[in-house]
Amino acid sequence: MTAARSFECRPEAVTAARHFVRDALAGETPELIDAAELMASELTSNCVRHAGTGFDVRINVGEQIRVDVRDSGGGRPRPLSPGPTEPSGRGLMIVQAMSDSWGVEPRSDGKNVWFTLLRAPAGALAGDGVACGASQ
Amino acid sequence: MAELEESPNSAPLGVETHADEAGGAVIAVSGDLDISSVGELRGAVDQVAAARPDELTFDMSALRFMDSAGIAVLLGAAGRVPTVRLRNPNTAVRRVIELTGLTEVLKVEP
């Protein structure tokens, strides 16, 4: 299954993109949906905050979940390691920690930032990497 | 526009400031906290911090979603109020708090 939608460059589009991801993943485990929503929020916020362009979100559900966020802005995002009291720089840190894999693909007209999540086998909610740290 | 349609799995942000029995400042946050709604919380924090309280508690029991935009505001509060507590975050919100190292700066209860 693949779902794709284009969004304008405005903060409300991040909220809409989160809803889009949740809806596309309906039926997956709550842990996986929550993780995908959070990472999509971080990547699309970067489009609005840094790239300053509209963006496309594509979700592919196969053996794994893959979410691509493509914008038309320059620059190459990289995860920072801010000190405990520095206010920003945590978005990609979250993506790095929660995804099974992620990456940045420079394009002639911008860039594509993506992440993947492994799907838990039916009946096993605590999939590899997906739910680690969620259970106390 | 389609972008504004409601989804049952989300809610608009709610921010409500009050004082607890001991007179400490409490900001109750509910719904979804992201780049589009974080300004409202920042405004509430500014207002509370201006009164220079010793303690500020964020009641997060009704907060469904938070990303790093919310983390930035919580850290901003921690830089202005001596003791900042986060009360009762759900599993997803707690995970963001832990992943981003906020537990080093803020007290999370329980």
PDB file of C-alpha atoms in Angstrom:
ATOM      1  CA  MET A   1       0.000   0.000   0.000  1.00  0.00           C
ATOM      2  CA  THR A   2       1.321   3.433  -0.851  1.00  0.00           C
ATOM      3  CA  ALA A   3      -0.269   6.732   0.090  1.00  0.00           C
ATOM      4  CA  ALA A   4       1.049  10.155  -0.874  1.00  0.00           C
ATOM      5  CA  ARG A   5      -0.067  13.721  -0.340  1.00  0.00           C
ATOM      6  CA  SER A   6       1.349  17.203  -0.889  1.00  0.00           C
ATOM      7  CA  PHE A   7       1.288  19.881   1.777  1.00  0.00           C
ATOM      8  CA  GLU A   8       1.831  23.621   1.864  1.00  0.00           C
ATOM      9  CA  CYS A   9       4.614  25.278   3.827  1.00  0.00           C
ATOM     10  CA  ARG A  10       2.775  26.276   6.977  1.00  0.00           C
ATOM     11  CA  PRO A  11       2.685  24.987  10.568  1.00  0.00           C
ATOM     12  CA  GLU A  12      -0.873  23.637  10.242  1.00  0.00           C
ATOM     13  CA  ALA A  13       0.369  21.357   7.458  1.00  0.00           C
ATOM     14  CA  VAL A  14       2.493  19.512  10.031  1.00  0.00           C
ATOM     15  CA  THR A  15      -0.666  18.706  11.988  1.00  0.00           C
ATOM     16  CA  ALA A  16      -2.365  17.556   8.788  1.00  0.00           C
ATOM     17  CA  ALA A  17       0.636  15.416   7.835  1.00  0.00           C
ATOM     18  CA  ARG A  18       0.545  13.732  11.247  1.00  0.00           C
ATOM     19  CA  HIS A  19      -3.123  12.884  10.726  1.00  0.00           C
ATOM     20  CA  PHE A  20      -2.336  11.605   7.252  1.00  0.00           C
ATOM     21  CA  VAL A  21       0.315   9.239   8.611  1.00  0.00           C
ATOM     22  CA  ARG A  22      -1.923   7.982  11.425  1.00  0.00           C
ATOM     23  CA  ASP A  23      -4.792   7.339   9.033  1.00  0.00           C
ATOM     24  CA  ALA A  24      -2.546   5.543   6.521  1.00  0.00           C
ATOM     25  CA  LEU A  25      -1.262   3.240   9.264  1.00  0.00           C
ATOM     26  CA  ALA A  26      -4.640   2.410  10.804  1.00  0.00           C
ATOM     27  CA  GLY A  27      -4.567  -1.229  11.852  1.00  0.00           C
ATOM     28  CA  GLU A  28      -0.883  -1.232  12.810  1.00  0.00           C
ATOM     29  CA  THR A  29       0.125  -1.439  16.480  1.00  0.00           C
ATOM     30  CA  PRO A  30      -0.388   1.724  18.575  1.00  0.00           C
ATOM     31  CA  GLU A  31       3.348   1.812  19.308  1.00  0.00           C
ATOM     32  CA  LEU A  32       4.201   1.824  15.628  1.00  0.00           C
ATOM     33  CA  ILE A  33       1.565   4.438  14.769  1.00  0.00           C
ATOM     34  CA  ASP A  34       2.756   6.695  17.599  1.00  0.00           C
ATOM     35  CA  ALA A  35       6.395   6.342  16.522  1.00  0.00           C
ATOM     36  CA  ALA A  36       5.605   7.077  12.864  1.00  0.00           C
ATOM     37  CA  GLU A  37       3.456  10.073  13.807  1.00  0.00           C
ATOM     38  CA  LEU A  38       6.207  11.539  15.972  1.00  0.00           C
ATOM     39  CA  MET A  39       8.951  11.109  13.370  1.00  0.00           C
ATOM     40  CA  ALA A  40       6.722  12.458  10.602  1.00  0.00           C
ATOM     41  CA  SER A  41       6.033  15.470  12.797  1.00  0.00           C
ATOM     42  CA  GLU A  42       9.762  16.094  13.208  1.00  0.00           C
ATOM     43  CA  LEU A  43      10.591  15.751   9.509  1.00  0.00           C
ATOM     44  CA  THR A  44       7.706  17.864   8.269  1.00  0.00           C
ATOM     45  CA  SER A  45       8.412  20.506  10.932  1.00  0.00           C
ATOM     46  CA  ASN A  46      11.932  20.726   9.523  1.00  0.00           C
ATOM     47  CA  CYS A  47      10.444  21.457   6.074  1.00  0.00           C
ATOM     48  CA  VAL A  48       8.422  24.345   7.491  1.00  0.00           C
ATOM     49  CA  ARG A  49      11.116  25.590   9.869  1.00  0.00           C
ATOM     50  CA  HIS A  50      14.298  25.167   7.807  1.00  0.00           C
ATOM     51  CA  ALA A  51      13.567  24.364   4.157  1.00  0.00           C
ATOM     52  CA  GLY A  52      10.745  26.876   3.914  1.00  0.00           C
ATOM     53  CA  THR A  53       9.022  24.992   1.133  1.00  0.00           C
ATOM     54  CA  GLY A  54       5.949  22.847   0.688  1.00  0.00           C
ATOM     55  CA  PHE A  55       6.534  19.125   1.048  1.00  0.00           C
ATOM     56  CA  ASP A  56       5.310  15.718  -0.098  1.00  0.00           C
ATOM     57  CA  VAL A  57       4.699  12.835   2.289  1.00  0.00           C
ATOM     58  CA  ARG A  58       4.725   9.282   0.988  1.00  0.00           C
ATOM     59  CA  ILE A  59       3.931   6.253   3.108  1.00  0.00           C
ATOM     60  CA  ASN A  60       4.666   2.735   1.957  1.00  0.00           C
ATOM     61  CA  VAL A  61       3.427  -0.257   3.930  1.00  0.00           C
ATOM     62  CA  GLY A  62       5.027  -3.555   2.978  1.00  0.00           C
ATOM     63  CA  GLU A  63       7.209  -5.829   5.029  1.00  0.00           C
ATOM     64  CA  GLN A  64       8.243  -2.656   6.751  1.00  0.00           C
ATOM     65  CA  ILE A  65       6.838   0.844   6.999  1.00  0.00           C
ATOM     66  CA  ARG A  66       8.659   3.529   5.071  1.00  0.00           C
ATOM     67  CA  VAL A  67       7.832   7.226   5.243  1.00  0.00           C
ATOM     68  CA  ASP A  68       9.441   9.717   2.839  1.00  0.00           C
ATOM     69  CA  VAL A  69       9.255  13.478   3.309  1.00  0.00           C
ATOM     70  CA  ARG A  70      10.446  15.410   0.283  1.00  0.00           C
ATOM     71  CA  ASP A  71      10.931  19.173   0.120  1.00  0.00           C
ATOM     72  CA  SER A  72      12.428  21.659  -2.327  1.00  0.00           C
ATOM     73  CA  GLY A  73      14.834  23.328   0.080  1.00  0.00           C
ATOM     74  CA  GLY A  74      18.613  23.220   0.059  1.00  0.00           C
ATOM     75  CA  GLY A  75      20.797  22.234   2.972  1.00  0.00           C
ATOM     76  CA  ARG A  76      21.441  18.811   4.335  1.00  0.00           C
ATOM     77  CA  PRO A  77      19.896  18.018   7.700  1.00  0.00           C
ATOM     78  CA  ARG A  78      21.984  16.165  10.236  1.00  0.00           C
ATOM     79  CA  PRO A  79      21.249  15.106  13.787  1.00  0.00           C
ATOM     80  CA  LEU A  80      22.688  17.301  16.519  1.00  0.00           C
ATOM     81  CA  SER A  81      23.537  16.390  20.072  1.00  0.00           C
ATOM     82  CA  PRO A  82      22.386  19.431  22.004  1.00  0.00           C
ATOM     83  CA  GLY A  83      23.277  19.768  25.664  1.00  0.00           C
ATOM     84  CA  PRO A  84      20.517  19.034  28.175  1.00  0.00           C
ATOM     85  CA  THR A  85      19.397  22.657  28.408  1.00  0.00           C
ATOM     86  CA  GLU A  86      19.714  23.748  24.764  1.00  0.00           C
ATOM     87  CA  PRO A  87      16.237  24.299  23.389  1.00  0.00           C
ATOM     88  CA  SER A  88      16.513  22.991  19.824  1.00  0.00           C
ATOM     89  CA  GLY A  89      18.202  20.418  17.625  1.00  0.00           C
ATOM     90  CA  ARG A  90      16.351  17.339  18.801  1.00  0.00           C
ATOM     91  CA  GLY A  91      14.179  16.476  15.819  1.00  0.00           C
ATOM     92  CA  LEU A  92      16.557  14.219  13.926  1.00  0.00           C
ATOM     93  CA  MET A  93      17.904  12.909  17.219  1.00  0.00           C
ATOM     94  CA  ILE A  94      14.407  11.522  17.806  1.00  0.00           C
ATOM     95  CA  VAL A  95      14.247  10.050  14.288  1.00  0.00           C
ATOM     96  CA  GLN A  96      17.655   8.446  14.719  1.00  0.00           C
ATOM     97  CA  ALA A  97      16.658   6.899  18.045  1.00  0.00           C
ATOM     98  CA  MET A  98      13.205   5.642  17.081  1.00  0.00           C
ATOM     99  CA  SER A  99      13.563   4.444  13.493  1.00  0.00           C
ATOM    100  CA  ASP A 100      15.054   1.182  12.303  1.00  0.00           C
ATOM    101  CA  SER A 101      16.833   3.111   9.575  1.00  0.00           C
ATOM    102  CA  TRP A 102      16.685   6.620   8.154  1.00  0.00           C
ATOM    103  CA  GLY A 103      18.519   8.764   5.674  1.00  0.00           C
ATOM    104  CA  VAL A 104      18.777  11.914   3.591  1.00  0.00           C
ATOM    105  CA  GLU A 105      18.810  11.786  -0.211  1.00  0.00           C
ATOM    106  CA  PRO A 106      19.905  15.020  -1.888  1.00  0.00           C
ATOM    107  CA  ARG A 107      17.974  15.706  -5.083  1.00  0.00           C
ATOM    108  CA  SER A 108      18.486  18.166  -7.885  1.00  0.00           C
ATOM    109  CA  ASP A 109      15.365  20.013  -6.727  1.00  0.00           C
ATOM    110  CA  GLY A 110      15.704  19.600  -2.966  1.00  0.00           C
ATOM    111  CA  LYS A 111      15.976  16.551  -0.727  1.00  0.00           C
ATOM    112  CA  ASN A 112      14.180  13.484   0.492  1.00  0.00           C
ATOM    113  CA  VAL A 113      14.388  12.469   4.154  1.00  0.00           C
ATOM    114  CA  TRP A 114      13.032   9.037   5.023  1.00  0.00           C
ATOM    115  CA  PHE A 115      12.736   6.523   7.834  1.00  0.00           C
ATOM    116  CA  THR A 116      11.645   2.930   8.194  1.00  0.00           C
ATOM    117  CA  LEU A 117      10.010   0.967  10.994  1.00  0.00           C
ATOM    118  CA  LEU A 118       9.784  -2.794  11.230  1.00  0.00           C
ATOM    119  CA  ARG A 119       6.264  -4.130  11.511  1.00  0.00           C
ATOM    120  CA  ALA A 120       5.630  -6.336  14.524  1.00  0.00           C
ATOM    121  CA  PRO A 121       4.544  -9.867  13.656  1.00  0.00           C
ATOM    122  CA  ALA A 122       0.850 -10.433  14.359  1.00  0.00           C
ATOM    123  CA  GLY A 123       0.317 -10.960  18.068  1.00  0.00           C
ATOM    124  CA  ALA A 124       3.719  -9.596  19.065  1.00  0.00           C
ATOM    125  CA  LEU A 125       3.335  -5.955  20.014  1.00  0.00           C
ATOM    126  CA  ALA A 126       6.933  -5.396  21.095  1.00  0.00           C
ATOM    127  CA  GLY A 127       8.634  -5.503  17.690  1.00  0.00           C
ATOM    128  CA  ASP A 128      12.344  -4.970  17.169  1.00  0.00           C
ATOM    129  CA  GLY A 129      13.204  -1.405  17.908  1.00  0.00           C
ATOM    130  CA  VAL A 130       9.638  -0.238  17.524  1.00  0.00           C
ATOM    131  CA  ALA A 131       8.533  -0.512  21.108  1.00  0.00           C
ATOM    132  CA  CYS A 132      11.858  -0.469  22.928  1.00  0.00           C
ATOM    133  CA  GLY A 133      11.722   1.812  25.920  1.00  0.00           C
ATOM    134  CA  ALA A 134       7.939   2.093  25.717  1.00  0.00           C
ATOM    135  CA  SER A 135       7.320  -0.594  28.294  1.00  0.00           C
ATOM    136  CA  GLN A 136       8.325   0.341  31.794  1.00  0.00           C
TER     137      GLN A 136
ATOM    138  CA  MET B   1      -9.345  22.400   3.027  1.00  0.00           C
ATOM    139  CA  ALA B   2      -8.564  18.755   3.525  1.00  0.00           C
ATOM    140  CA  GLU B   3      -5.634  19.740   5.718  1.00  0.00           C
ATOM    141  CA  LEU B   4      -7.928  20.978   8.433  1.00  0.00           C
ATOM    142  CA  GLU B   5     -10.149  17.927   8.697  1.00  0.00           C
ATOM    143  CA  GLU B   6     -10.578  16.441  12.155  1.00  0.00           C
ATOM    144  CA  SER B   7      -9.251  13.022  13.039  1.00  0.00           C
ATOM    145  CA  PRO B   8     -10.550  11.041  16.023  1.00  0.00           C
ATOM    146  CA  ASN B   9      -6.961  10.306  17.008  1.00  0.00           C
ATOM    147  CA  SER B  10      -6.061  13.899  17.658  1.00  0.00           C
ATOM    148  CA  ALA B  11      -7.339  16.914  19.494  1.00  0.00           C
ATOM    149  CA  PRO B  12      -6.666  20.643  19.461  1.00  0.00           C
ATOM    150  CA  LEU B  13      -4.266  21.878  22.100  1.00  0.00           C
ATOM    151  CA  GLY B  14      -5.739  23.019  25.396  1.00  0.00           C
ATOM    152  CA  VAL B  15      -3.743  25.132  27.863  1.00  0.00           C
ATOM    153  CA  GLU B  16      -5.108  26.073  31.275  1.00  0.00           C
ATOM    154  CA  THR B  17      -3.210  27.766  34.077  1.00  0.00           C
ATOM    155  CA  HIS B  18      -4.172  27.503  37.734  1.00  0.00           C
ATOM    156  CA  ALA B  19      -2.627  27.247  41.220  1.00  0.00           C
ATOM    157  CA  ASP B  20      -2.499  24.020  43.228  1.00  0.00           C
ATOM    158  CA  GLU B  21      -3.436  23.734  46.940  1.00  0.00           C
ATOM    159  CA  ALA B  22       0.068  24.815  47.973  1.00  0.00           C
ATOM    160  CA  GLY B  23      -0.124  27.886  45.732  1.00  0.00           C
ATOM    161  CA  GLY B  24       2.277  26.511  43.120  1.00  0.00           C
ATOM    162  CA  ALA B  25       1.669  27.296  39.461  1.00  0.00           C
ATOM    163  CA  VAL B  26       0.178  24.531  37.323  1.00  0.00           C
ATOM    164  CA  ILE B  27      -0.211  24.543  33.548  1.00  0.00           C
ATOM    165  CA  ALA B  28      -2.541  21.779  32.378  1.00  0.00           C
ATOM    166  CA  VAL B  29      -1.842  20.829  28.757  1.00  0.00           C
ATOM    167  CA  SER B  30      -4.215  18.698  26.717  1.00  0.00           C
ATOM    168  CA  GLY B  31      -4.526  17.481  23.134  1.00  0.00           C
ATOM    169  CA  ASP B  32      -1.734  17.710  20.566  1.00  0.00           C
ATOM    170  CA  LEU B  33       1.394  19.846  20.932  1.00  0.00           C
ATOM    171  CA  ASP B  34       3.320  20.495  17.710  1.00  0.00           C
ATOM    172  CA  ILE B  35       4.761  23.415  15.723  1.00  0.00           C
ATOM    173  CA  SER B  36       1.280  24.740  14.907  1.00  0.00           C
ATOM    174  CA  SER B  37       0.061  24.884  18.513  1.00  0.00           C
ATOM    175  CA  VAL B  38       3.215  25.393  20.568  1.00  0.00           C
ATOM    176  CA  GLY B  39       2.890  29.202  20.580  1.00  0.00           C
ATOM    177  CA  GLU B  40      -0.107  28.979  22.890  1.00  0.00           C
ATOM    178  CA  LEU B  41       1.873  27.032  25.483  1.00  0.00           C
ATOM    179  CA  ARG B  42       4.839  29.367  25.122  1.00  0.00           C
ATOM    180  CA  GLY B  43       2.536  32.292  25.875  1.00  0.00           C
ATOM    181  CA  ALA B  44       1.222  30.598  29.015  1.00  0.00           C
ATOM    182  CA  VAL B  45       4.759  29.843  30.197  1.00  0.00           C
ATOM    183  CA  ASP B  46       5.797  33.463  29.595  1.00  0.00           C
ATOM    184  CA  GLN B  47       2.874  34.672  31.679  1.00  0.00           C
ATOM    185  CA  VAL B  48       3.561  32.285  34.560  1.00  0.00           C
ATOM    186  CA  ALA B  49       7.335  32.820  34.527  1.00  0.00           C
ATOM    187  CA  ALA B  50       6.866  36.602  34.680  1.00  0.00           C
ATOM    188  CA  ALA B  51       5.472  36.164  38.220  1.00  0.00           C
ATOM    189  CA  ARG B  52       8.753  34.448  39.189  1.00  0.00           C
ATOM    190  CA  PRO B  53       7.322  31.350  40.887  1.00  0.00           C
ATOM    191  CA  ASP B  54       9.647  28.883  42.649  1.00  0.00           C
ATOM    192  CA  GLU B  55       7.874  25.935  41.107  1.00  0.00           C
ATOM    193  CA  LEU B  56       5.915  25.171  37.961  1.00  0.00           C
ATOM    194  CA  THR B  57       4.095  21.913  37.269  1.00  0.00           C
ATOM    195  CA  PHE B  58       2.954  20.853  33.817  1.00  0.00           C
ATOM    196  CA  ASP B  59      -0.031  18.557  34.196  1.00  0.00           C
ATOM    197  CA  MET B  60       0.327  16.340  31.115  1.00  0.00           C
ATOM    198  CA  SER B  61      -2.296  13.732  31.917  1.00  0.00           C
ATOM    199  CA  ALA B  62      -4.527  14.816  29.005  1.00  0.00           C
ATOM    200  CA  LEU B  63      -1.704  15.531  26.544  1.00  0.00           C
ATOM    201  CA  ARG B  64      -2.004  13.037  23.662  1.00  0.00           C
ATOM    202  CA  PHE B  65       0.957  14.041  21.490  1.00  0.00           C
ATOM    203  CA  MET B  66       4.139  16.078  21.850  1.00  0.00           C
ATOM    204  CA  ASP B  67       7.181  16.457  19.573  1.00  0.00           C
ATOM    205  CA  SER B  68      10.436  18.393  19.918  1.00  0.00           C
ATOM    206  CA  ALA B  69       8.594  21.716  19.595  1.00  0.00           C
ATOM    207  CA  GLY B  70       7.059  20.990  23.000  1.00  0.00           C
ATOM    208  CA  ILE B  71      10.408  19.867  24.373  1.00  0.00           C
ATOM    209  CA  ALA B  72      11.862  23.278  23.492  1.00  0.00           C
ATOM    210  CA  VAL B  73       9.166  25.095  25.477  1.00  0.00           C
ATOM    211  CA  LEU B  74       9.600  22.830  28.504  1.00  0.00           C
ATOM    212  CA  LEU B  75      13.342  23.481  28.446  1.00  0.00           C
ATOM    213  CA  GLY B  76      12.691  27.196  28.172  1.00  0.00           C
ATOM    214  CA  ALA B  77      10.536  26.988  31.298  1.00  0.00           C
ATOM    215  CA  ALA B  78      13.260  25.036  33.102  1.00  0.00           C
ATOM    216  CA  GLY B  79      15.671  27.868  32.369  1.00  0.00           C
ATOM    217  CA  ARG B  80      13.413  30.444  34.025  1.00  0.00           C
ATOM    218  CA  VAL B  81      11.740  28.652  36.935  1.00  0.00           C
ATOM    219  CA  PRO B  82      13.936  26.920  39.565  1.00  0.00           C
ATOM    220  CA  THR B  83      11.849  23.738  39.825  1.00  0.00           C
ATOM    221  CA  VAL B  84       9.812  22.412  36.904  1.00  0.00           C
ATOM    222  CA  ARG B  85       7.804  19.205  37.175  1.00  0.00           C
ATOM    223  CA  LEU B  86       6.106  17.160  34.481  1.00  0.00           C
ATOM    224  CA  ARG B  87       3.144  15.297  35.895  1.00  0.00           C
ATOM    225  CA  ASN B  88       1.637  12.138  34.469  1.00  0.00           C
ATOM    226  CA  PRO B  89       2.728  12.082  30.814  1.00  0.00           C
ATOM    227  CA  ASN B  90       1.349   9.191  28.732  1.00  0.00           C
ATOM    228  CA  THR B  91       3.663   6.500  27.354  1.00  0.00           C
ATOM    229  CA  ALA B  92       4.273   8.224  24.011  1.00  0.00           C
ATOM    230  CA  VAL B  93       4.979  11.622  25.593  1.00  0.00           C
ATOM    231  CA  ARG B  94       7.183  10.051  28.260  1.00  0.00           C
ATOM    232  CA  ARG B  95       9.203   8.373  25.549  1.00  0.00           C
ATOM    233  CA  VAL B  96       9.969  11.711  23.857  1.00  0.00           C
ATOM    234  CA  ILE B  97      10.941  13.183  27.210  1.00  0.00           C
ATOM    235  CA  GLU B  98      13.332  10.329  27.902  1.00  0.00           C
ATOM    236  CA  LEU B  99      14.772  10.134  24.377  1.00  0.00           C
ATOM    237  CA  THR B 100      15.677  13.807  24.379  1.00  0.00           C
ATOM    238  CA  GLY B 101      17.361  13.719  27.782  1.00  0.00           C
ATOM    239  CA  LEU B 102      14.879  16.005  29.510  1.00  0.00           C
ATOM    240  CA  THR B 103      14.897  13.806  32.567  1.00  0.00           C
ATOM    241  CA  GLU B 104      18.314  15.303  33.331  1.00  0.00           C
ATOM    242  CA  VAL B 105      16.791  18.757  33.691  1.00  0.00           C
ATOM    243  CA  LEU B 106      13.173  18.202  34.703  1.00  0.00           C
ATOM    244  CA  LYS B 107      11.440  16.091  37.303  1.00  0.00           C
ATOM    245  CA  VAL B 108       8.945  13.646  35.836  1.00  0.00           C
ATOM    246  CA  GLU B 109       6.225  12.395  38.178  1.00  0.00           C
ATOM    247  CA  PRO B 110       5.325   9.646  38.690  1.00  0.00           C
TER     248      PRO B 110
END
